[in-house]
Short mmCIF file of C-alpha atoms in Angstrom, two decimals:
data_model
loop_
_atom_site.label_atom_id
_atom_site.label_comp_id
_atom_site.label_asym_id
_atom_site.label_seq_id
_atom_site.Cartn_x
_atom_site.Cartn_y
_atom_site.Cartn_z
CA UNK N 222 9.90 0.45 14.84
CA UNK N 223 11.22 1.35 11.43
CA UNK N 224 10.60 4.71 9.85
CA UNK N 225 9.09 4.62 6.39
CA UNK N 226 9.32 7.17 3.60
CA UNK N 227 7.24 6.90 0.46
CA UNK N 228 8.10 8.39 -2.91
CA UNK N 229 6.92 8.26 -6.49
CA UNK N 230 3.50 9.83 -6.25
CA UNK N 231 2.29 12.55 -8.57
CA UNK N 232 -0.11 13.38 -11.35
CA UNK N 233 -0.67 10.82 -14.08
CA UNK N 234 -3.13 10.34 -16.91
CA UNK N 235 -5.76 7.65 -16.91
CA UNK N 236 -4.43 4.46 -18.41
CA UNK N 237 -0.86 5.13 -17.35
CA UNK N 238 1.22 3.24 -14.83
CA UNK N 239 2.95 4.34 -11.67
CA UNK N 240 5.47 2.80 -9.33
CA UNK N 241 5.62 3.90 -5.73
CA UNK N 242 8.59 3.18 -3.50
CA UNK N 243 9.02 3.03 0.23
CA UNK N 244 12.34 3.13 2.03
CA UNK N 245 12.55 1.68 5.51
CA UNK N 246 15.08 3.00 8.00
CA UNK N 247 15.91 -0.44 9.27
CA UNK N 248 15.98 -4.12 8.49
CA UNK N 249 12.67 -5.43 7.17
CA UNK N 250 13.86 -8.98 6.55
CA UNK N 251 12.37 -10.21 9.83
CA UNK N 252 9.12 -8.31 9.36
CA UNK N 253 6.51 -10.81 8.27
CA UNK N 254 4.15 -8.54 6.35
CA UNK N 255 4.64 -5.24 4.58
CA UNK N 256 2.31 -3.51 2.23
CA UNK N 257 0.51 -0.57 0.71
CA UNK N 258 -2.71 1.16 1.64
CA UNK N 259 -4.59 4.12 0.33
CA UNK N 260 -6.97 6.69 1.69
CA UNK N 261 -9.58 8.51 -0.34
CA UNK N 262 -10.66 11.96 0.87
CA UNK N 263 -13.06 11.62 3.76
CA UNK N 264 -12.74 7.84 3.86
CA UNK N 265 -10.95 5.26 5.98
CA UNK N 266 -7.59 3.96 4.93
CA UNK N 267 -7.89 0.67 3.10
CA UNK N 268 -5.75 -2.12 1.77
CA UNK N 269 -4.14 -2.02 -1.65
CA UNK N 270 -1.84 -5.02 -1.27
CA UNK N 271 0.49 -6.76 1.13
CA UNK N 272 3.32 -9.21 0.76
CA UNK N 273 4.71 -11.57 3.35
CA UNK N 274 8.20 -12.92 3.73
CA UNK N 275 7.14 -16.18 2.14
CA UNK N 276 6.00 -14.26 -0.94
CA UNK N 277 2.30 -14.65 -0.36
CA UNK N 278 0.24 -11.63 -1.34
CA UNK N 279 -3.16 -10.17 -0.64
CA UNK N 280 -4.78 -7.55 -2.85
CA UNK N 281 -7.92 -5.51 -2.70
CA UNK N 282 -10.47 -6.59 -5.24
CA UNK N 283 -10.49 -3.10 -6.72
CA UNK N 284 -6.84 -3.41 -7.79
CA UNK N 285 -6.62 -7.15 -8.46
CA UNK N 286 -4.71 -7.69 -11.69
CA UNK N 287 -3.54 -4.06 -11.84
CA UNK N 288 -1.36 -3.84 -8.75
CA UNK N 289 1.76 -5.69 -7.72
CA UNK N 290 3.57 -5.32 -4.41
CA UNK N 291 7.28 -6.02 -4.21
CA UNK N 292 9.68 -6.18 -1.32
CA UNK N 293 13.46 -6.18 -1.37
CA UNK N 294 14.76 -7.27 2.00
CA UNK N 295 18.36 -6.57 0.95
CA UNK N 296 17.60 -2.91 0.32
CA UNK N 297 14.85 -2.55 2.94
CA UNK N 298 12.43 -1.30 0.35
CA UNK N 299 8.94 -2.08 -0.78
CA UNK N 300 7.28 -0.98 -3.98
CA UNK N 301 3.86 -0.81 -5.54
CA UNK N 302 3.39 -1.08 -9.29
CA UNK N 303 -0.01 0.13 -10.43
CA UNK N 304 -1.11 -0.23 -14.05
CA UNK N 305 -4.04 1.05 -16.03
CA UNK N 306 -4.77 3.77 -13.50
CA UNK N 307 -8.19 5.41 -13.38
CA UNK N 308 -9.39 8.57 -11.65
CA UNK N 309 -10.91 6.28 -9.00
CA UNK N 310 -7.34 5.42 -7.94
CA UNK N 311 -6.76 9.02 -6.87
CA UNK N 312 -5.81 8.81 -3.20
CA UNK N 313 -2.99 9.18 -0.73
CA UNK N 314 -0.91 6.01 -0.67
CA UNK N 315 0.85 4.74 2.44
CA UNK N 316 3.35 1.98 3.02
CA UNK N 317 3.30 -0.02 6.22
CA UNK N 318 5.09 -2.75 8.09
CA UNK N 319 3.38 -5.26 10.36
CA UNK N 320 -0.11 -4.01 9.57
CA UNK N 321 -3.14 -5.66 11.12
CA UNK N 322 -6.21 -5.63 8.91
CA UNK N 323 -9.89 -6.10 9.72
CA UNK N 324 -12.33 -7.39 7.13
CA UNK N 325 -15.49 -5.34 6.92
CA UNK N 326 -18.10 -5.29 4.21
CA UNK N 327 -15.85 -6.64 1.51
CA UNK N 328 -12.77 -4.55 2.23
CA UNK N 329 -9.69 -4.89 4.42
CA UNK N 330 -9.17 -1.93 6.72
CA UNK N 331 -6.00 -1.53 8.77
CA UNK N 332 -6.09 -0.98 12.48
CA UNK N 333 -3.91 2.13 12.65
CA UNK N 334 -2.96 1.40 16.25
CA UNK N 335 -0.66 -1.28 14.91
CA UNK N 336 2.30 -1.33 12.58
CA UNK N 337 4.59 1.39 11.29
CA UNK N 338 3.36 3.84 8.72
CA UNK N 339 4.86 6.33 6.34
CA UNK N 340 3.56 9.83 5.82
CA UNK N 341 1.99 8.95 2.51
CA UNK N 342 2.37 10.09 -1.06
CA UNK N 343 -0.42 11.59 -3.16
CA UNK N 344 -1.43 9.98 -6.43
CA UNK N 345 -3.76 11.91 -8.68
CA UNK N 346 -5.10 10.38 -11.86
CA UNK N 347 -6.66 12.72 -14.40
CA UNK N 348 -9.16 11.60 -17.00
#
């Protein structure tokens, strides 16, 4: 399994943009799906967006149109661009490889028994 390290989190103002990065310790070119998740305090981790090797993407409805997931298989990195941030985006953000998601009540939740996960990076959006 690859090790993942996120970076780029911090404190931003509402309306601003943020780009998170994730460096994998190994080759991700053969990994079908990679992506980003977030966890609000006291809540389950949930999907932000994933991207597959064929370029297909899946996004949570709450970030649709504001978030873009990128992957660079040559550099073994994945990124998350988030625009027009609101305080409701305040959460800890995690990158993952080979996640398996379950659909429940309108949201994709990852099964944390599967995939590789980073330690997360905190994003705080002030109003």
